[in-house]
Amino acid sequence: MDTDPAIRSAIDRTKSDQLEVLKSLSRTASTETEFSTELNGGVRKSKLVGSLPGKRNSYHIRKTRSTQLNKVDFEEVTSSAALSRASSASLGFSFSFTGFTPPPQDVSDLNATLSDDDLSPGGDIESGTKRKKFLIEPTLPIYLKFTEVKYKVLVKSITGTNEKYILNGISGYASSGEVVAVMGPSGCGKTSLLSILGGRISNNAVEGSVTYNDETYNKSLKRRIGFVTQDDVLFAHLTVRETLTYAALLLLPKTMTKQEKEDRAMDVIYELGLDRCQNTMIGGSFVRGVSGGERKRVCIGCEIIINPSLLFLDEPTSGLDSTTALRIVQVLHNIAEAGKTVVTTIHQPSSRLFHKFDKLILLGKGSLLYYGKASEAMPYFESIGCSPLISMNPAEFLLDLANGNLTDISIPSELHDEVQTKDITTYGKANKPSTNDVHEYLVGAYETKVESKEKKMLAAEDSKECIPAQHVHPKKIKREWGASWGQQFAILFLRGIKERRHDYLSWMRITQVVATALILGLLWWHTSTSTPNALLDQAGLLFFIAVFWGFFPVFTAIFTFPQERAMLNKERSVDMYKLSAYFMARTTSDLPLDLLLPVIFLVIVYFMAGLKETATAFFLTMLIVFLCIIAAQGLGLAIGASLLDVKKATTLASVTVMTFMLAGGFFVKRVPSFISWLRYLSFNYHTYRLLLKVQYDEIPPYLHVTGMDNGLREMLALVVMVFGYRLLAYISLRRMNLRSAS
C-alpha cells in the first residue's frame, strides 16, 4: 500500500524531531550526574552515585532517569518498534518531572524515587558539593550499661519537704553502632535519664550504677562524650562557620595544626549539609538567622567535631517538620555507623523515624514500660493484649499507652477482669481502667515477661562486648586541653569581640551616648569659673560625669555571666577551656568596645562645656573616666557572677549604685562618722575628687573637698577596685563551676 508523500514526509519529520529531543534529554540527564563546584579557592568534584555502600534501595532518581534513556537504541530509532520504546522512555522522563513516576522494573526500584541518600546531609544535592566523611575516623568503642538507675528530688510543700522519685529502677545497655531512642510523655524522666547517662547529674540523689566499659564516669570521659541539650545554646551573632571553627580550635588536640582544625570544621559543615548557610548568623529571639533544623545541626556539629564515642541528644527533632527531623535522624545513623553509640530522647516521631531506631526505651511516670529492639515493640504489646484498633503511628500508640490512654486500643482481658472485680467490690459497678491501672499493668507485664530475659542478655552482652577497663581508667588517660592557655585566651578574646560588637556598636547605644553628651553640652555651654555659683555649676557637671560613667557600665556588666551561664556550663562540661582563660578573655574583650563610647562622649562634652583647655587636663580627665568605667564594670561583673540571676542582680546593683552616688561627696557634705567609711568604697567619690583636682589646681573651700593631696591615693583606690571586684567575680564563678560539677 502506497503512502502519500506528504504523510511520509510528516512522519519522517516527526521521527527526526523525536530523535533530537531524546538526544537532548539524554545529554541533560547525563550531565546532571556529574558537576563541580568551586570552594575555598579549589575545585571540588562530586558525583551522584546510584548506590552507596551499606545503603539499601538507594538509587538516585537522576540516575534512574539516565538509565532509562541509555536503554534506548538510537541506531534503531528509524524502526517503529524502536520509536515506540523511545517514546515510552521520553514519556516516563516527562512524567518524572511533573510529579509522576513510571512503574519500576523490579522491586528494588520501589524506593528509588526517595532514598536515604536524598535525605542524607553528607552532600548538598542542590549545590552538588560533597566532602570526605570524617565520621569514619577510628574512635574508642564504649559499651554503656546502666542498672537499676533511680533518681529522686526534694519537693518542698507547706507541710514540709518530701522525696519524689523521678526514675524508678531503669536498666539497659547500648553498644557501639546503635541508635537508642528514649520515648515517653512529658515529665516521665527522659531528660533526667539522659543527663545521668551523660554524666551531667552525679550526686547523692542518683542510685544504681552507670558504667562505660565497666568503669564509672570520670573526667577523662569528657572528651569522649558529646551532649546536645534540648535548648540550642549558641551565640546569636556568630555565623555557622565561625561557631564550628572556634569549637574546633578549642576542642581538637594540640597535635593538629590550625589549618587542620579549620579543615575539620569545614568537613563537619559539609557532612551536616550546612555549606549553603555557613556564612549566615545563627540568630536568636531578636536576630534573624538560620532555620531551626540548621541550628540543631550546628549544635550536633559542635559535639561531633571531637569525634566522640558516645553522643547524647535531648529531643533533637522537637519543633521541626517531618522532613527536617528525618534528616537529623539520618545524621545520627551516619554517626552510629562509624562505630559510635547514639542515645537520644524523642517526643513524638513519625512512623518512618520510629523504624530507624535500633533500640527503644519507653518510660511512663519514671518506670520502664519497654526496653528492647524498636522493631519488636509492637509485637510485644500485642502479646500482652494491647493492640491498636485502627491504623496508627506506632509512636502514637506507644505514647498513648505510656499516658494510660486506651482510646482506640484493645483492653487486655487480665486488666479488664481485674478492674471489674475491684470496681464492683468497691463501687458496685464496673468502670473503665484508669490511667493508674493501665500504668501498673504495663509495669507488671514488663517485669514478668521481659525484665528477667533482658537482665540475662545484659550479663551476656557485658561479658562479650566490654572493652578492657584500662582504656578509660582515669589514671591511664591524662586530662588534656585542646589549646594552651594563651591560645585559649586569644581565641575567646576574638570570639568575644565578634559576638558583642553588634550590641556595643548598635545605633541605639551610640544615639543614647551622643544625645546625652549633646544635652549636657547645651546645658553647661561654656561655663565659667569666675564666680562661686558658676564654679558650683561646673562641679555639678563633673559629678554627673562621674555618676553617669559609674552607672552605665554596672548595668551593662551585670548581664554578662547570667546570660552566658548556659554557654559556660555547656563548654566547660567538655573541658573546652580553662575558667581563668575564659574570665580574662571575657573581661578584656569588653574593654575596646567599652572605651570607644566614652571617648565620643568626652570629646563632645569637654569642649562644649568649656572645661580646662589643655591637652594634659583633657587626657587626664579621659584616664580618670576610663578607670571609673573599668571599676564600675568590675562591680557589675561581681554582682552578676555572685547571683547569676538577672532580677536579683539588677535589684542589688540599683541599691549599690544609689548608695555610692549619695556617698560620692556632692549631695551630702558632712557624712556622719559611723557611716563615713562607706564613701571610700564608692568609685563615684574617688572619680569626682580626681576630676576636681584636674580642673582646679587649688580646690575652692566652699566645695567641701578635704584631704586632697596630689590625687595618688584616689588613683590607687580606683586601681584596687578594678582588680578587687574582678577577683571577687572570678571567685564567684569558680564556686558556681564547682557546684555545677558536684
XYZ file of C-alpha atoms in Angstrom:
742
model
C 0.000 0.000 0.000
C 1.474 3.320 -1.123
C 1.663 6.152 1.336
C 1.028 9.724 0.396
C 4.405 11.570 0.075
C 3.170 14.409 2.291
C 2.219 11.969 5.066
C 5.558 10.088 4.701
C 7.402 13.388 4.915
C 5.474 14.377 8.048
C 6.250 11.006 9.663
C 9.946 11.381 8.843
C 9.995 14.864 10.366
C 8.225 13.574 13.483
C 10.783 10.784 13.887
C 13.634 13.220 13.357
C 12.191 15.647 15.924
C 11.742 12.878 18.485
C 15.315 11.717 17.898
C 16.663 15.212 18.536
C 14.545 15.577 21.680
C 15.765 12.236 23.004
C 19.403 13.131 22.337
C 18.959 16.462 24.077
C 17.267 14.872 27.086
C 19.960 12.212 27.280
C 22.717 14.841 27.345
C 20.841 16.791 30.050
C 20.261 13.744 32.230
C 23.848 12.502 31.927
C 25.380 15.867 32.712
C 23.191 16.151 35.821
C 25.041 13.240 37.361
C 28.422 14.942 37.340
C 29.240 18.529 38.119
C 31.782 20.579 40.028
C 31.761 23.443 42.425
C 34.483 25.834 43.428
C 35.038 26.166 47.189
C 37.882 27.700 49.234
C 39.890 28.541 46.189
C 39.842 24.977 44.802
C 37.538 22.884 42.618
C 35.692 20.052 44.322
C 34.105 17.411 42.029
C 31.201 15.296 43.142
C 29.227 12.508 41.504
C 25.759 11.397 42.431
C 26.208 7.651 42.523
C 23.477 5.135 42.030
C 24.061 3.426 45.355
C 26.340 3.801 48.340
C 27.962 1.021 50.384
C 25.789 -0.117 53.209
C 22.685 1.583 51.820
C 19.676 -0.398 50.700
C 17.482 0.698 47.769
C 19.337 3.978 47.471
C 19.273 4.610 43.741
C 19.144 8.284 42.964
C 16.235 9.443 40.830
C 18.535 11.210 38.409
C 20.486 8.007 37.903
C 17.202 6.214 37.182
C 16.252 8.764 34.578
C 19.651 8.496 32.888
C 19.428 4.689 32.902
C 16.019 4.768 31.268
C 17.332 6.937 28.463
C 20.510 4.932 27.963
C 18.412 1.878 27.216
C 17.198 3.495 24.036
C 18.999 2.231 20.965
C 19.422 5.286 18.805
C 20.602 3.253 15.806
C 17.203 1.537 15.558
C 15.146 4.633 16.089
C 14.001 4.592 12.450
C 12.071 1.407 13.056
C 8.595 1.651 14.513
C 9.446 -0.640 17.453
C 12.466 1.431 18.451
C 10.423 4.607 18.058
C 7.798 3.167 20.404
C 10.435 2.331 23.030
C 11.973 5.771 22.702
C 8.584 7.442 23.065
C 7.881 5.398 26.186
C 11.204 6.409 27.705
C 10.539 10.020 26.816
C 7.066 9.805 28.323
C 8.424 8.310 31.518
C 11.035 11.034 31.753
C 8.464 13.803 31.379
C 6.239 12.154 33.984
C 9.163 12.153 36.432
C 9.493 15.894 36.136
C 5.761 16.536 36.500
C 5.396 14.522 39.683
C 4.511 11.115 38.185
C 6.878 8.165 38.270
C 6.546 5.269 35.831
C 6.203 1.790 37.346
C 9.606 0.410 38.415
C 11.047 -2.506 36.542
C 11.738 -4.533 39.692
C 11.024 -4.464 43.386
C 14.390 -2.918 44.205
C 13.355 0.262 42.377
C 10.361 0.934 44.647
C 12.384 3.280 46.846
C 14.383 4.766 44.003
C 12.403 7.974 43.959
C 13.178 8.811 47.621
C 16.230 7.211 49.113
C 18.143 7.818 52.309
C 20.893 9.424 50.277
C 18.488 12.130 49.178
C 17.909 12.984 52.812
C 21.450 12.440 53.995
C 23.199 15.748 54.527
C 26.600 14.378 53.678
C 26.461 16.356 50.475
C 24.263 19.131 49.264
C 22.232 17.736 46.387
C 21.213 21.131 45.110
C 24.688 22.595 45.052
C 26.395 19.343 44.150
C 29.043 19.511 46.851
C 30.353 16.523 48.735
C 33.276 16.211 51.097
C 35.042 13.246 52.527
C 33.363 11.687 55.538
C 35.292 12.364 58.734
C 32.871 10.293 60.832
C 34.630 7.094 59.787
C 37.715 8.018 61.781
C 38.539 5.378 64.390
C 37.297 6.002 67.893
C 37.223 4.081 71.127
C 34.019 1.989 71.223
C 32.275 2.475 74.551
C 29.796 -0.032 75.918
C 27.233 1.791 78.055
C 25.482 -0.153 80.792
C 23.030 1.164 83.358
C 21.479 -0.945 86.098
C 18.610 -0.080 88.467
C 19.038 3.660 87.982
C 16.903 5.699 90.378
C 16.741 9.451 90.752
C 14.944 11.434 93.425
C 14.420 15.122 94.093
C 13.254 17.057 97.130
C 9.852 18.666 96.735
C 9.037 21.489 99.127
C 5.461 21.936 100.247
C 3.537 23.641 103.029
C 3.717 20.571 105.235
C 7.441 20.054 104.703
C 9.932 18.523 102.327
C 9.190 15.226 100.615
C 11.204 12.956 98.360
C 9.877 12.275 94.869
C 11.340 9.623 92.600
C 11.739 10.778 89.011
C 13.183 7.431 87.843
C 12.393 4.011 89.293
C 14.949 1.308 88.537
C 15.822 1.780 84.849
C 18.159 -0.857 83.374
C 19.602 -1.436 79.931
C 22.662 -1.176 77.737
C 23.783 0.410 74.492
C 26.551 -0.839 72.231
C 28.588 0.906 69.585
C 26.841 1.315 66.241
C 23.378 1.581 67.788
C 20.851 4.420 67.849
C 18.841 4.111 71.057
C 15.646 6.157 71.409
C 14.173 7.128 74.778
C 10.434 7.763 74.433
C 7.701 8.744 76.818
C 5.227 11.506 77.629
C 6.291 14.863 79.036
C 7.502 14.629 82.635
C 8.270 10.909 82.543
C 12.006 11.369 83.212
C 13.539 11.219 79.726
C 15.843 14.218 80.178
C 16.788 13.117 83.703
C 17.792 9.672 82.450
C 19.784 11.155 79.576
C 21.578 13.576 81.928
C 22.505 10.744 84.293
C 23.816 8.568 81.468
C 25.805 11.519 80.098
C 27.413 12.275 83.467
C 25.581 15.590 83.864
C 23.927 14.504 87.136
C 26.160 12.711 89.617
C 25.108 13.498 93.162
C 23.684 11.624 96.105
C 20.199 11.752 94.586
C 21.215 9.153 91.972
C 21.076 5.459 92.853
C 22.152 2.464 90.804
C 25.170 2.126 88.546
C 26.147 3.598 85.180
C 29.342 2.264 83.648
C 31.325 2.930 80.487
C 33.359 -0.130 79.524
C 32.892 -1.330 83.085
C 34.215 1.928 84.594
C 32.258 4.694 86.322
C 32.181 8.243 84.988
C 35.372 10.291 85.351
C 36.863 13.460 83.906
C 38.808 11.549 81.276
C 35.488 10.680 79.610
C 34.545 14.310 78.999
C 36.299 14.324 75.628
C 34.650 11.041 74.623
C 31.066 12.074 75.324
C 29.023 14.591 73.343
C 25.819 16.024 74.776
C 23.325 18.056 72.721
C 20.867 19.821 75.000
C 17.225 20.419 74.154
C 17.769 24.171 74.025
C 20.071 25.397 71.280
C 22.843 27.099 73.275
C 24.699 29.149 70.653
C 25.962 32.699 70.181
C 23.401 34.552 68.100
C 25.791 36.914 66.288
C 28.339 34.328 65.138
C 27.991 32.632 61.778
C 27.717 28.876 61.356
C 31.289 28.643 60.141
C 32.655 30.815 62.961
C 30.798 28.775 65.578
C 32.200 25.444 64.390
C 35.665 26.864 63.711
C 36.017 28.244 67.247
C 34.804 24.904 68.628
C 37.413 23.072 66.538
C 40.237 25.402 67.581
C 39.428 24.927 71.262
C 38.485 21.253 71.359
C 40.720 19.422 68.902
C 44.098 18.214 70.235
C 47.265 20.274 70.140
C 48.860 17.797 67.740
C 46.685 19.201 64.946
C 47.679 22.425 63.241
C 45.361 25.410 62.988
C 44.712 24.664 59.314
C 43.835 21.042 60.081
C 41.380 22.170 62.744
C 39.742 24.620 60.350
C 39.533 21.869 57.717
C 37.841 19.615 60.257
C 35.258 22.336 60.890
C 34.587 22.561 57.142
C 34.266 18.770 56.954
C 31.591 18.911 59.643
C 29.794 21.706 57.785
C 29.623 19.656 54.592
C 28.830 16.433 56.437
C 25.794 18.064 58.049
C 24.671 19.856 54.886
C 25.338 23.341 56.257
C 27.511 24.653 53.433
C 24.804 26.912 51.967
C 24.301 28.707 55.296
C 27.877 28.639 56.574
C 28.180 32.440 56.396
C 24.762 33.120 57.931
C 24.375 34.258 61.525
C 22.984 31.712 63.964
C 20.337 34.189 65.082
C 18.126 34.290 68.136
C 14.995 35.861 69.575
C 15.744 39.312 68.170
C 18.232 38.418 65.421
C 17.236 36.806 62.140
C 19.359 33.743 61.414
C 19.327 30.136 60.240
C 16.318 27.838 60.430
C 15.505 25.595 63.377
C 16.781 22.462 61.667
C 20.038 24.120 60.682
C 20.501 25.462 64.213
C 20.015 21.969 65.624
C 22.569 20.560 63.169
C 25.055 23.227 64.276
C 24.571 22.049 67.866
C 25.223 18.465 66.764
C 28.281 19.614 64.811
C 29.772 21.292 67.897
C 29.637 17.922 69.670
C 30.705 15.529 66.913
C 33.651 17.705 65.895
C 35.756 15.936 68.543
C 34.723 12.516 67.173
C 33.093 11.310 70.421
C 32.445 7.685 71.271
C 29.126 8.442 72.940
C 26.612 11.013 71.737
C 23.560 12.019 73.770
C 20.823 14.213 72.319
C 17.830 15.656 74.150
C 14.844 15.847 71.768
C 16.802 16.906 68.658
C 13.693 16.830 66.442
C 11.311 18.874 68.609
C 9.756 21.757 66.698
C 10.975 20.514 63.306
C 8.946 19.329 60.333
C 8.995 15.638 59.422
C 11.484 16.012 56.558
C 13.957 18.019 58.619
C 13.536 15.589 61.518
C 14.259 12.700 59.171
C 17.424 14.454 58.010
C 18.537 14.845 61.640
C 17.919 11.163 62.385
C 19.797 10.204 59.223
C 22.750 12.209 60.549
C 22.551 10.194 63.773
C 22.563 6.959 61.763
C 25.656 8.060 59.882
C 27.341 8.797 63.204
C 26.364 5.406 64.633
C 27.566 3.570 61.519
C 31.052 4.897 62.253
C 31.155 2.819 65.439
C 29.727 5.322 67.875
C 26.885 4.947 70.361
C 23.964 7.351 69.992
C 21.286 7.789 72.670
C 18.533 10.300 72.019
C 15.245 11.270 73.594
C 12.404 11.683 71.140
C 8.984 13.151 71.809
C 6.636 12.067 69.030
C 8.432 10.745 65.938
C 6.786 9.947 62.653
C 6.364 6.300 61.678
C 9.352 6.468 59.348
C 11.527 7.941 62.069
C 10.401 5.287 64.538
C 11.521 2.432 62.301
C 15.009 3.912 62.017
C 15.834 3.365 65.700
C 17.697 0.234 66.718
C 16.551 0.103 70.343
C 13.723 1.691 72.279
C 13.369 2.682 75.926
C 9.757 3.510 76.765
C 9.179 5.337 80.043
C 5.976 6.109 81.877
C 5.878 8.007 85.173
C 9.539 7.241 85.703
C 9.136 3.470 85.273
C 10.339 1.249 82.458
C 7.494 0.037 80.246
C 9.619 -1.465 77.471
C 13.263 -1.934 76.611
C 14.434 -3.809 73.565
C 14.546 -3.635 69.802
C 12.311 -0.958 68.338
C 11.064 -3.369 65.687
C 9.814 -5.758 68.406
C 7.889 -3.171 70.440
C 4.565 -3.594 68.640
C 4.622 -7.420 68.765
C 5.442 -7.260 72.479
C 2.459 -5.062 73.355
C 0.218 -7.189 71.162
C 1.393 -10.215 73.159
C 0.171 -8.620 76.401
C -3.202 -7.732 74.891
C -2.668 -4.114 73.809
C -3.317 -3.751 70.086
C -4.385 -0.710 68.047
C -7.965 -0.979 66.841
C -7.305 1.390 63.939
C -4.261 2.118 61.807
C -1.979 4.489 63.689
C 1.615 5.570 64.005
C 3.487 3.123 66.293
C 4.936 6.074 68.219
C 1.447 7.485 68.885
C 0.292 4.061 70.012
C 3.181 3.714 72.462
C 2.739 7.239 73.836
C -0.978 6.610 74.383
C -0.096 3.507 76.375
C 2.538 5.366 78.379
C -0.082 8.005 79.219
C -2.578 5.317 80.238
C -4.913 6.214 77.377
C -6.660 3.177 75.879
C -8.759 5.037 73.307
C -8.751 3.028 70.048
C -6.628 0.406 71.834
C -7.826 -3.022 72.906
C -8.106 -3.575 76.668
C -6.219 -6.659 77.881
C -8.532 -9.279 79.348
C -6.457 -9.554 82.526
C -6.667 -5.819 83.127
C -10.377 -5.754 82.298
C -11.190 -8.577 84.723
C -9.065 -7.088 87.480
C -10.635 -3.623 87.159
C -14.156 -5.078 87.013
C -13.618 -7.143 90.141
C -12.146 -4.201 92.044
C -14.788 -1.678 90.945
C -17.761 -3.961 91.601
C -16.412 -4.689 95.060
C -15.770 -1.007 95.791
C -18.417 0.937 93.877
C -20.972 -1.714 92.938
C -20.446 -1.156 89.200
C -17.710 -1.632 86.608
C -15.760 1.279 85.153
C -13.093 1.654 82.509
C -9.461 1.189 83.596
C -7.927 4.383 84.938
C -4.529 5.689 83.867
C -3.008 4.326 87.086
C -4.500 0.888 86.391
C -3.030 0.865 82.889
C 0.361 2.042 84.174
C 0.536 -0.621 86.873
C -0.491 -3.304 84.388
C 2.193 -2.315 81.876
C 4.919 -2.139 84.540
C 3.903 -5.529 85.915
C 3.765 -7.084 82.443
C 7.261 -5.845 81.632
C 8.677 -7.134 84.911
C 7.047 -10.508 84.365
C 7.708 -11.150 80.689
C 10.725 -9.094 79.627
C 12.849 -7.859 82.509
C 14.335 -11.205 83.520
C 15.231 -12.018 79.911
C 16.799 -8.573 79.401
C 18.900 -8.975 82.552
C 20.289 -12.257 81.216
C 21.045 -10.612 77.879
C 22.653 -7.717 79.735
C 25.008 -10.074 81.541
C 25.836 -11.892 78.299
C 26.489 -8.665 76.383
C 28.526 -7.347 79.287
C 30.972 -10.228 79.152
C 31.047 -10.307 75.347
C 31.365 -6.663 74.311
C 33.047 -4.922 77.206
C 36.429 -3.422 76.305
C 39.239 -3.694 78.870
C 38.807 -1.145 81.612
C 42.249 0.373 81.289
C 41.161 2.145 78.106
C 39.053 4.581 80.080
C 40.597 4.396 83.511
C 41.163 7.890 84.914
C 44.723 7.096 85.857
C 45.547 5.903 82.360
C 44.205 8.898 80.411
C 45.546 12.300 81.294
C 43.214 15.258 81.148
C 44.319 17.250 78.105
C 43.367 20.636 76.704
C 42.948 21.308 73.015
C 44.910 24.569 73.221
C 47.370 26.241 75.559
C 46.207 28.920 77.997
C 47.452 31.694 75.721
C 45.734 30.184 72.680
C 42.501 29.790 74.614
C 42.670 33.420 75.696
C 43.350 34.647 72.143
C 40.533 32.559 70.605
C 37.994 33.545 73.266
C 39.057 37.200 73.068
C 38.462 37.275 69.319
C 35.185 35.392 69.661
C 34.008 37.817 72.343
C 34.685 40.875 70.194
C 32.890 39.356 67.187
C 29.900 38.359 69.273
C 29.392 41.617 71.190
C 30.373 44.219 68.639
C 26.810 44.273 67.337
C 25.442 45.184 70.769
C 28.106 47.705 71.739
C 28.149 49.452 68.385
C 24.414 49.437 67.838
C 22.845 52.695 66.698
C 20.638 52.769 69.805
C 23.571 52.782 72.204
C 25.533 55.319 70.162
C 22.451 57.538 69.937
C 21.952 57.291 73.683
C 25.506 58.401 74.477
C 25.673 61.134 71.820
C 22.268 62.559 72.770
C 23.220 62.663 76.464
C 26.510 64.380 75.610
C 24.782 67.000 73.462
C 22.210 67.761 76.173
C 24.954 68.166 78.766
C 26.959 70.373 76.427
C 23.986 72.635 75.823
C 23.038 72.862 79.499
C 26.614 73.666 80.579
C 27.507 75.672 77.477
C 30.866 77.384 78.071
C 30.521 77.503 81.847
C 32.662 79.996 83.713
C 34.628 79.662 86.939
C 34.766 83.382 87.693
C 32.090 83.241 90.387
C 31.388 80.661 93.135
C 27.952 79.892 91.712
C 29.372 79.255 88.231
C 32.080 77.076 89.700
C 29.453 75.103 91.645
C 27.575 74.575 88.387
C 30.715 73.204 86.745
C 31.360 70.944 89.731
C 27.852 69.587 89.240
C 28.765 68.662 85.643
C 31.883 66.825 86.838
C 29.864 64.902 89.414
C 27.298 63.931 86.762
C 30.103 62.606 84.532
C 31.369 60.501 87.459
C 27.865 59.174 88.181
C 26.896 58.537 84.536
C 30.028 56.542 83.734
C 29.677 54.661 87.001
C 26.026 53.811 86.468
C 26.169 52.873 82.752
C 28.866 50.121 82.919
C 27.407 48.486 86.031
C 24.048 47.796 84.410
C 25.746 46.570 81.260
C 28.096 44.172 83.055
C 25.601 42.555 85.425
C 24.017 40.708 82.470
C 27.309 39.188 81.328
C 27.542 35.983 83.341
C 23.821 35.324 83.948
C 23.200 35.420 80.194
C 26.228 33.242 79.384
C 25.726 30.775 82.207
C 24.212 28.102 79.940
C 27.014 28.503 77.394
C 29.665 28.415 80.131
C 28.237 25.216 81.624
C 27.990 23.614 78.197
C 31.537 24.415 77.114
C 33.123 23.745 80.494
C 31.414 20.340 80.702
C 33.608 19.136 77.813
C 36.784 20.901 79.010
C 36.768 23.322 76.099
C 38.860 25.872 78.000
C 40.071 26.792 81.448
C 37.853 29.040 83.510
C 40.667 31.532 84.049
C 41.230 31.883 80.291
C 37.511 32.446 79.733
C 37.281 35.017 82.519
C 40.285 37.018 81.356
C 39.145 36.960 77.726
C 35.584 37.855 78.664
C 36.536 40.826 80.803
C 39.235 42.192 78.492
C 37.322 41.757 75.220
C 34.793 44.290 76.509
C 37.413 46.991 77.101
C 37.997 48.140 73.487
C 34.254 48.398 72.938
C 33.565 49.908 76.366
C 36.136 52.670 75.921
C 35.024 53.804 72.473
C 31.790 55.489 73.542
C 33.357 57.434 76.455
C 35.837 58.981 74.010
C 32.959 60.248 71.841
C 31.126 61.453 74.943
C 34.092 63.396 76.375
C 35.043 64.981 73.061
C 31.544 66.452 72.831
C 31.015 67.450 76.466
C 34.519 68.662 77.317
C 34.725 71.368 74.694
C 31.047 72.358 74.660
C 31.114 72.914 78.425
C 34.317 74.949 78.245
C 36.358 72.861 80.661
C 40.092 73.428 81.164
C 41.513 73.721 77.656
C 44.858 71.995 77.968
C 45.929 68.672 76.489
C 47.138 67.433 79.872
C 43.797 68.171 81.557
C 41.825 66.575 78.719
C 43.789 63.310 78.672
C 43.905 63.094 82.467
C 40.117 63.519 82.518
C 39.792 60.723 79.958
C 42.116 58.466 82.004
C 40.099 59.062 85.194
C 36.833 58.297 83.401
C 38.374 55.111 81.972
C 39.388 53.964 85.465
C 35.901 54.719 86.747
C 34.341 52.683 83.911
C 36.594 49.675 84.474
C 35.992 49.759 88.238
C 32.222 50.048 87.770
C 32.307 47.244 85.243
C 34.114 45.077 87.787
C 31.364 45.727 90.323
C 28.722 44.706 87.787
C 30.642 41.516 86.953
C 30.966 40.666 90.661
C 27.256 41.158 91.318
C 26.237 39.165 88.236
C 28.661 36.307 88.956
C 27.694 36.025 92.615
C 23.914 35.894 91.997
C 23.624 34.566 88.391
C 20.060 35.842 88.337
C 19.209 38.936 86.310
C 16.358 40.164 88.525
C 18.250 39.746 91.776
C 21.413 41.251 90.269
C 19.514 44.283 88.947
C 17.925 44.927 92.337
C 21.221 44.667 94.208
C 23.020 46.839 91.630
C 20.369 49.564 91.898
C 20.736 49.780 95.676
C 24.544 49.678 95.493
C 24.882 52.352 92.791
C 22.420 54.644 94.575
C 24.366 54.276 97.812
C 27.680 55.009 96.080
C 26.157 58.053 94.394
C 24.810 59.513 97.658
C 28.150 58.895 99.359
C 30.029 60.470 96.455
C 30.537 63.786 98.249
C 28.297 66.094 96.241
C 24.856 65.743 97.831
C 25.936 65.199 101.429
C 28.902 67.333 102.515
C 29.103 66.190 106.134
C 28.586 62.445 106.407
C 28.142 61.038 109.954
C 31.295 59.418 111.240
C 29.723 55.984 111.881
C 28.904 55.638 108.168
C 31.626 57.775 106.611
C 33.660 54.671 105.723
C 31.087 53.903 103.010
C 32.345 56.648 100.716
C 35.765 55.004 100.415
C 34.086 52.043 98.688
C 32.431 54.383 96.166
C 34.167 54.802 92.810
C 31.968 57.890 92.282
C 33.618 59.529 95.319
C 37.187 58.973 94.098
C 36.352 59.867 90.472
C 34.659 63.139 91.489
C 37.622 64.217 93.645
C 40.101 63.432 90.856
C 38.090 65.368 88.252
C 38.040 68.388 90.573
C 41.792 68.106 91.066
C 42.423 68.069 87.308
C 40.208 71.095 86.630
C 41.297 73.233 89.594
C 44.830 73.295 90.886
C 43.522 74.642 94.171
C 40.065 73.313 95.013
C 37.893 76.114 96.493
C 36.953 75.537 100.142
C 33.234 76.030 99.515
C 33.217 72.709 97.583
C 33.964 70.970 100.924
C 36.643 68.687 99.470
C 39.130 67.971 102.223
C 42.250 65.852 102.451
C 43.021 66.122 98.738
C 46.754 65.937 98.048
C 48.165 65.101 94.621
C 45.463 62.530 93.826
C 47.621 59.393 94.028
C 45.572 57.957 96.857
C 42.358 58.234 94.832
C 44.042 56.747 91.764
C 45.310 53.839 93.850
C 41.822 53.284 95.275
C 40.339 53.026 91.747
C 43.071 50.603 90.658
C 42.384 48.419 93.698
C 38.679 48.403 92.809
C 39.463 47.438 89.212
C 41.261 44.277 90.310
C 39.386 43.611 93.557
C 35.912 43.482 92.047
C 37.148 41.235 89.246
C 38.825 38.900 91.705
C 35.543 38.649 93.574
C 33.731 37.881 90.296
C 36.238 35.136 89.425
C 35.911 33.519 92.861
C 32.117 33.551 92.485
C 32.365 31.925 89.056
C 34.752 29.308 90.399
C 32.328 28.429 93.182
C 29.461 28.235 90.685
C 31.512 25.940 88.476
C 32.312 23.650 91.397
C 28.653 23.498 92.429
C 27.575 22.578 88.902
C 30.282 19.909 88.690
C 29.341 18.317 92.006
